[in-house]
PDB file of C-alpha atoms and ligand atoms in Angstrom:
ATOM      1  CA  MET A   1      83.812 102.287 110.919  1.00 56.00           C
ATOM      2  CA  ARG A   2      84.474 101.243 107.308  1.00 58.00           C
ATOM      3  CA  HIS A   3      83.194  97.723 108.088  1.00 61.00           C
ATOM      4  CA  LEU A   4      80.059  99.159 109.633  1.00 58.00           C
ATOM      5  CA  LEU A   5      79.459 101.253 106.540  1.00 57.00           C
ATOM      6  CA  LEU A   6      79.941  98.218 104.251  1.00 56.00           C
ATOM      7  CA  LEU A   7      77.571  96.174 106.404  1.00 58.00           C
ATOM      8  CA  LEU A   8      74.975  98.940 106.260  1.00 58.00           C
ATOM      9  CA  LEU A   9      75.282  99.158 102.458  1.00 55.00           C
ATOM     10  CA  SER A  10      74.873  95.407 102.014  1.00 58.00           C
ATOM     11  CA  VAL A  11      71.797  95.397 104.291  1.00 54.00           C
ATOM     12  CA  ILE A  12      70.267  98.204 102.201  1.00 50.00           C
ATOM     13  CA  GLY A  13      71.169  96.270  99.017  1.00 50.00           C
ATOM     14  CA  LEU A  14      69.523  93.097 100.318  1.00 48.00           C
ATOM     15  CA  ALA A  15      66.407  95.020 101.333  1.00 49.00           C
ATOM     16  CA  ALA A  16      66.169  96.566  97.850  1.00 48.00           C
ATOM     17  CA  ALA A  17      66.587  93.160  96.175  1.00 46.00           C
ATOM     18  CA  GLU A  18      63.881  91.738  98.452  1.00 47.00           C
ATOM     19  CA  THR A  19      61.471  94.564  97.498  1.00 54.00           C
ATOM     20  CA  LYS A  20      62.011  93.875  93.790  1.00 74.00           C
ATOM     21  CA  ARG A  21      61.518  90.104  94.045  1.00 92.00           C
ATOM     22  CA  CYS A  22      58.210  89.141  92.474  1.00 98.00           C
ATOM     23  CA  VAL A  23      56.839  85.590  92.804  1.00 98.00           C
ATOM     24  CA  PHE A  24      54.802  85.884  89.610  1.00 98.00           C
ATOM     25  CA  CYS A  25      57.807  87.153  87.624  1.00 98.00           C
ATOM     26  CA  GLU A  26      59.599  84.052  88.941  1.00 98.00           C
ATOM     27  CA  ILE A  27      56.727  81.925  87.616  1.00 98.00           C
ATOM     28  CA  VAL A  28      56.947  83.677  84.208  1.00 98.00           C
ATOM     29  CA  ALA A  29      60.693  82.955  84.165  1.00 98.00           C
ATOM     30  CA  GLY A  30      60.121  79.283  85.064  1.00 97.00           C
ATOM     31  CA  GLN A  31      61.979  79.712  88.355  1.00 97.00           C
ATOM     32  CA  ARG A  32      59.047  78.665  90.550  1.00 97.00           C
ATOM     33  CA  GLU A  33      56.955  75.514  90.434  1.00 96.00           C
ATOM     34  CA  GLN A  34      53.505  76.017  88.942  1.00 96.00           C
ATOM     35  CA  ALA A  35      50.601  74.088  87.470  1.00 98.00           C
ATOM     36  CA  ALA A  36      50.368  75.778  84.075  1.00 98.00           C
ATOM     37  CA  VAL A  37      47.096  76.198  82.231  1.00 98.00           C
ATOM     38  CA  TYR A  38      47.835  78.545  79.331  1.00 98.00           C
ATOM     39  CA  ARG A  39      50.534  80.772  77.832  1.00 98.00           C
ATOM     40  CA  ASP A  40      50.826  83.036  74.786  1.00 98.00           C
ATOM     41  CA  ASP A  41      53.075  85.966  73.882  1.00 98.00           C
ATOM     42  CA  LYS A  42      51.367  88.369  76.330  1.00 98.00           C
ATOM     43  CA  VAL A  43      49.885  86.382  79.212  1.00 98.00           C
ATOM     44  CA  MET A  44      50.019  83.145  81.108  1.00 98.00           C
ATOM     45  CA  ALA A  45      47.631  81.297  83.426  1.00 98.00           C
ATOM     46  CA  PHE A  46      48.257  78.811  86.219  1.00 98.00           C
ATOM     47  CA  MET A  47      46.510  77.362  89.256  1.00 98.00           C
ATOM     48  CA  THR A  48      46.614  79.444  92.418  1.00 97.00           C
ATOM     49  CA  ILE A  49      48.200  77.676  95.386  1.00 97.00           C
ATOM     50  CA  GLY A  50      45.289  78.916  97.518  1.00 94.00           C
ATOM     51  CA  PRO A  51      42.096  78.084  95.600  1.00 94.00           C
ATOM     52  CA  VAL A  52      38.746  79.220  96.980  1.00 92.00           C
ATOM     53  CA  ASN A  53      37.250  76.419  94.849  1.00 93.00           C
ATOM     54  CA  PRO A  54      38.866  73.674  92.750  1.00 95.00           C
ATOM     55  CA  GLY A  55      39.750  75.068  89.319  1.00 97.00           C
ATOM     56  CA  HIS A  56      40.678  78.557  90.609  1.00 97.00           C
ATOM     57  CA  VAL A  57      43.049  79.979  87.974  1.00 98.00           C
ATOM     58  CA  LEU A  58      45.152  83.156  87.889  1.00 98.00           C
ATOM     59  CA  VAL A  59      45.799  84.966  84.593  1.00 98.00           C
ATOM     60  CA  ILE A  60      48.791  87.324  84.575  1.00 98.00           C
ATOM     61  CA  PRO A  61      50.611  89.552  82.083  1.00 98.00           C
ATOM     62  CA  LEU A  62      54.110  88.297  81.201  1.00 98.00           C
ATOM     63  CA  VAL A  63      55.465  91.822  81.640  1.00 98.00           C
ATOM     64  CA  HIS A  64      55.477  92.934  85.261  1.00 98.00           C
ATOM     65  CA  ALA A  65      52.880  95.496  86.339  1.00 98.00           C
ATOM     66  CA  ASP A  66      52.019  96.037  89.997  1.00 98.00           C
ATOM     67  CA  ASN A  67      48.273  95.947  89.382  1.00 98.00           C
ATOM     68  CA  TYR A  68      45.728  96.155  86.567  1.00 96.00           C
ATOM     69  CA  LEU A  69      45.857  99.957  86.448  1.00 98.00           C
ATOM     70  CA  GLU A  70      49.490  99.629  85.333  1.00 98.00           C
ATOM     71  CA  VAL A  71      48.983  96.877  82.710  1.00 98.00           C
ATOM     72  CA  GLN A  72      49.390  97.846  79.045  1.00 98.00           C
ATOM     73  CA  PRO A  73      45.945  97.834  77.352  1.00 98.00           C
ATOM     74  CA  GLU A  74      46.882  95.069  74.859  1.00 98.00           C
ATOM     75  CA  ALA A  75      48.037  92.834  77.708  1.00 98.00           C
ATOM     76  CA  LEU A  76      44.873  93.644  79.676  1.00 98.00           C
ATOM     77  CA  GLY A  77      42.789  92.643  76.648  1.00 98.00           C
ATOM     78  CA  ALA A  78      44.818  89.446  76.303  1.00 98.00           C
ATOM     79  CA  MET A  79      44.217  88.670  80.006  1.00 98.00           C
ATOM     80  CA  LEU A  80      40.470  88.972  79.509  1.00 98.00           C
ATOM     81  CA  ALA A  81      40.525  86.910  76.315  1.00 98.00           C
ATOM     82  CA  ALA A  82      42.493  84.173  78.109  1.00 98.00           C
ATOM     83  CA  ALA A  83      40.056  84.314  81.042  1.00 98.00           C
ATOM     84  CA  GLN A  84      37.167  83.834  78.614  1.00 98.00           C
ATOM     85  CA  ARG A  85      38.855  80.850  77.019  1.00 98.00           C
ATOM     86  CA  ILE A  86      39.647  79.353  80.428  1.00 98.00           C
ATOM     87  CA  GLY A  87      36.089  80.033  81.669  1.00 98.00           C
ATOM     88  CA  ARG A  88      34.644  78.170  78.693  1.00 98.00           C
ATOM     89  CA  ALA A  89      37.085  75.318  79.259  1.00 98.00           C
ATOM     90  CA  LEU A  90      36.209  75.171  82.964  1.00 98.00           C
ATOM     91  CA  GLN A  91      32.561  74.654  82.062  1.00 97.00           C
ATOM     92  CA  LEU A  92      33.525  71.658  79.927  1.00 97.00           C
ATOM     93  CA  THR A  93      35.298  69.927  82.819  1.00 97.00           C
ATOM     94  CA  ASP A  94      33.769  67.946  85.702  1.00 97.00           C
ATOM     95  CA  LEU A  95      34.644  70.791  88.121  1.00 95.00           C
ATOM     96  CA  ASN A  96      31.007  71.846  88.313  1.00 90.00           C
ATOM     97  CA  ALA A  97      31.622  75.467  87.333  1.00 94.00           C
ATOM     98  CA  GLU A  98      27.961  76.494  87.409  1.00 95.00           C
ATOM     99  CA  GLY A  99      29.081  80.092  87.634  1.00 95.00           C
ATOM    100  CA  ILE A 100      32.416  81.830  87.071  1.00 96.00           C
ATOM    101  CA  GLN A 101      33.726  84.841  88.924  1.00 95.00           C
ATOM    102  CA  LEU A 102      36.417  87.207  87.616  1.00 97.00           C
ATOM    103  CA  LEU A 103      38.207  89.208  90.267  1.00 96.00           C
ATOM    104  CA  MET A 104      41.095  91.678  90.313  1.00 97.00           C
ATOM    105  CA  ASN A 105      42.087  92.911  93.729  1.00 96.00           C
ATOM    106  CA  THR A 106      43.884  96.223  93.309  1.00 97.00           C
ATOM    107  CA  GLY A 107      45.776  97.629  96.279  1.00 97.00           C
ATOM    108  CA  ARG A 108      46.120  96.322  99.825  1.00 97.00           C
ATOM    109  CA  ALA A 109      42.789  97.885 100.804  1.00 97.00           C
ATOM    110  CA  ALA A 110      41.095  95.704  98.192  1.00 96.00           C
ATOM    111  CA  GLY A 111      42.822  92.564  99.446  1.00 94.00           C
ATOM    112  CA  GLN A 112      45.706  92.413  96.963  1.00 97.00           C
ATOM    113  CA  THR A 113      48.552  90.353  98.385  1.00 96.00           C
ATOM    114  CA  VAL A 114      50.707  89.709  95.292  1.00 98.00           C
ATOM    115  CA  PHE A 115      51.778  92.898  93.541  1.00 98.00           C
ATOM    116  CA  HIS A 116      51.993  91.567  90.000  1.00 98.00           C
ATOM    117  CA  ALA A 117      48.622  92.119  88.314  1.00 98.00           C
ATOM    118  CA  HIS A 118      46.462  88.992  88.206  1.00 98.00           C
ATOM    119  CA  LEU A 119      42.940  88.126  87.220  1.00 98.00           C
ATOM    120  CA  HIS A 120      41.263  85.441  89.332  1.00 97.00           C
ATOM    121  CA  VAL A 121      39.021  83.040  87.394  1.00 98.00           C
ATOM    122  CA  ILE A 122      36.998  81.259  90.058  1.00 96.00           C
ATOM    123  CA  PRO A 123      34.485  78.458  89.457  1.00 96.00           C
ATOM    124  CA  ARG A 124      31.354  79.120  91.518  1.00 95.00           C
ATOM    125  CA  HIS A 125      28.683  76.771  92.776  1.00 92.00           C
ATOM    126  CA  THR A 126      25.129  77.409  93.906  1.00 91.00           C
ATOM    127  CA  GLY A 127      25.227  78.396  97.576  1.00 88.00           C
ATOM    128  CA  ASP A 128      28.807  79.773  97.508  1.00 84.00           C
ATOM    129  CA  SER A 129      29.370  82.917  99.527  1.00 76.00           C
ATOM    130  CA  GLY A 130      30.490  84.548  96.262  1.00 71.00           C
ATOM    131  CA  ILE A 131      33.371  86.323  97.947  1.00 70.00           C
ATOM    132  CA  GLU A 132      37.039  85.432  97.889  1.00 65.00           C
ATOM    133  CA  GLN A 133      37.414  83.754 101.248  1.00 62.00           C
ATOM    134  CA  LYS A 134      40.447  82.079 102.673  1.00 63.00           C
ATOM    135  CA  SER A 135      39.637  78.384 102.402  1.00 64.00           C
ATOM    136  CA  GLU A 136      39.627  76.391 105.655  1.00 70.00           C
ATOM    137  CA  ALA A 137      40.684  73.305 103.725  1.00 75.00           C
ATOM    138  CA  PRO A 138      44.386  72.397 103.612  1.00 86.00           C
ATOM    139  CA  ARG A 139      46.188  73.713 100.538  1.00 92.00           C
ATOM    140  CA  PRO A 140      46.244  71.277  97.630  1.00 96.00           C
ATOM    141  CA  THR A 141      49.547  69.700  96.718  1.00 97.00           C
ATOM    142  CA  MET A 142      51.273  70.656  93.460  1.00 97.00           C
ATOM    143  CA  ALA A 143      50.346  67.193  92.096  1.00 98.00           C
ATOM    144  CA  GLU A 144      46.668  67.867  92.866  1.00 98.00           C
ATOM    145  CA  LEU A 145      46.861  71.317  91.241  1.00 98.00           C
ATOM    146  CA  GLU A 146      48.564  69.812  88.192  1.00 98.00           C
ATOM    147  CA  ALA A 147      45.763  67.229  87.866  1.00 98.00           C
ATOM    148  CA  VAL A 148      43.163  70.038  87.812  1.00 98.00           C
ATOM    149  CA  ALA A 149      45.278  72.105  85.386  1.00 98.00           C
ATOM    150  CA  ALA A 150      45.438  69.097  83.036  1.00 98.00           C
ATOM    151  CA  LYS A 151      41.626  68.846  83.045  1.00 98.00           C
ATOM    152  CA  ILE A 152      41.374  72.503  81.990  1.00 98.00           C
ATOM    153  CA  ARG A 153      44.197  72.349  79.423  1.00 98.00           C
ATOM    154  CA  VAL A 154      42.564  69.566  77.419  1.00 98.00           C
ATOM    155  CA  LYS A 155      39.363  71.627  77.101  1.00 98.00           C
ATOM    156  CA  LEU A 156      41.036  74.858  75.926  1.00 97.00           C
TER     157      LEU A 156
HETATM  158  P1  5GP B 201      45.415  88.490  95.724  1.00 64.58           P
HETATM  159  O1  5GP B 201      45.041  88.306  97.179  1.00 64.58           O
HETATM  160  O2  5GP B 201      46.677  89.318  95.553  1.00 64.58           O
HETATM  161  O3  5GP B 201      44.287  88.960  94.861  1.00 64.58           O
HETATM  162  O4  5GP B 201      45.728  87.023  95.197  1.00 64.58           O
HETATM  163  C1  5GP B 201      46.985  86.440  95.235  1.00 64.58           C
HETATM  164  C2  5GP B 201      46.824  85.034  94.705  1.00 64.58           C
HETATM  165  O5  5GP B 201      48.098  84.524  94.429  1.00 64.58           O
HETATM  166  C3  5GP B 201      46.154  84.080  95.708  1.00 64.58           C
HETATM  167  O6  5GP B 201      45.196  83.287  95.014  1.00 64.58           O
HETATM  168  C4  5GP B 201      47.337  83.244  96.193  1.00 64.58           C
HETATM  169  O7  5GP B 201      46.941  81.952  96.588  1.00 64.58           O
HETATM  170  C5  5GP B 201      48.189  83.205  94.942  1.00 64.58           C
HETATM  171  N1  5GP B 201      49.609  82.934  95.149  1.00 64.58           N
HETATM  172  C6  5GP B 201      50.457  83.532  96.034  1.00 64.58           C
HETATM  173  N2  5GP B 201      51.703  83.036  95.890  1.00 64.58           N
HETATM  174  C7  5GP B 201      51.643  82.114  94.900  1.00 64.58           C
HETATM  175  C8  5GP B 201      52.619  81.265  94.310  1.00 64.58           C
HETATM  176  O8  5GP B 201      53.806  81.239  94.645  1.00 64.58           O
HETATM  177  N3  5GP B 201      52.185  80.428  93.317  1.00 64.58           N
HETATM  178  C9  5GP B 201      50.875  80.415  92.894  1.00 64.58           C
HETATM  179  N4  5GP B 201      50.554  79.551  91.917  1.00 64.58           N
HETATM  180  N5  5GP B 201      49.932  81.203  93.441  1.00 64.58           N
HETATM  181  C10 5GP B 201      50.319  82.045  94.428  1.00 64.58           C
HETATM  182 ZN1   ZN B 202      56.180  90.533  88.611  1.00 64.58          ZN
END
């Protein structure tokens, strides 16, 4: 009986730890591989592993917030400022960013899948659907993402 109780407690503990695990907090802490674009004292930016177009960047607050409604206003301002800087840099690259789309999915109903606030900065081309679609193309490798990140970094 005591063993069963201990087992139950450890299962609950594991479940709680799993709920708290945040992939973007792991990126902030340097515990997860990423192709970094930008970092300051409030925000950081890196390539998404699932780009809808080449050059698709995510800007996140360093301090965890589930979504943009929970982000501290200064951090939200810093996210937008970083997105502006990255957008300008994107237009200076050869990624053909004719247009740029900013997107913040908030809540499952809006398509949010990672529950650490993030601002998508998506290069857009004439004829794009203009919506965040799952790309049919195979996911780029980390080396490919890093090559794109390097192009953006030098233009910041
Ligand atoms: P959402 O659907 O929540 O608006 O967007 C989540 C974004 O996070 C997607 O662009 C997805 O590809 C990206 N993403 C999910 N997990 C990781 C990860 O471990 N690393 C990186 N760099 N991007 C991720
Ligand atoms: Zn987080």
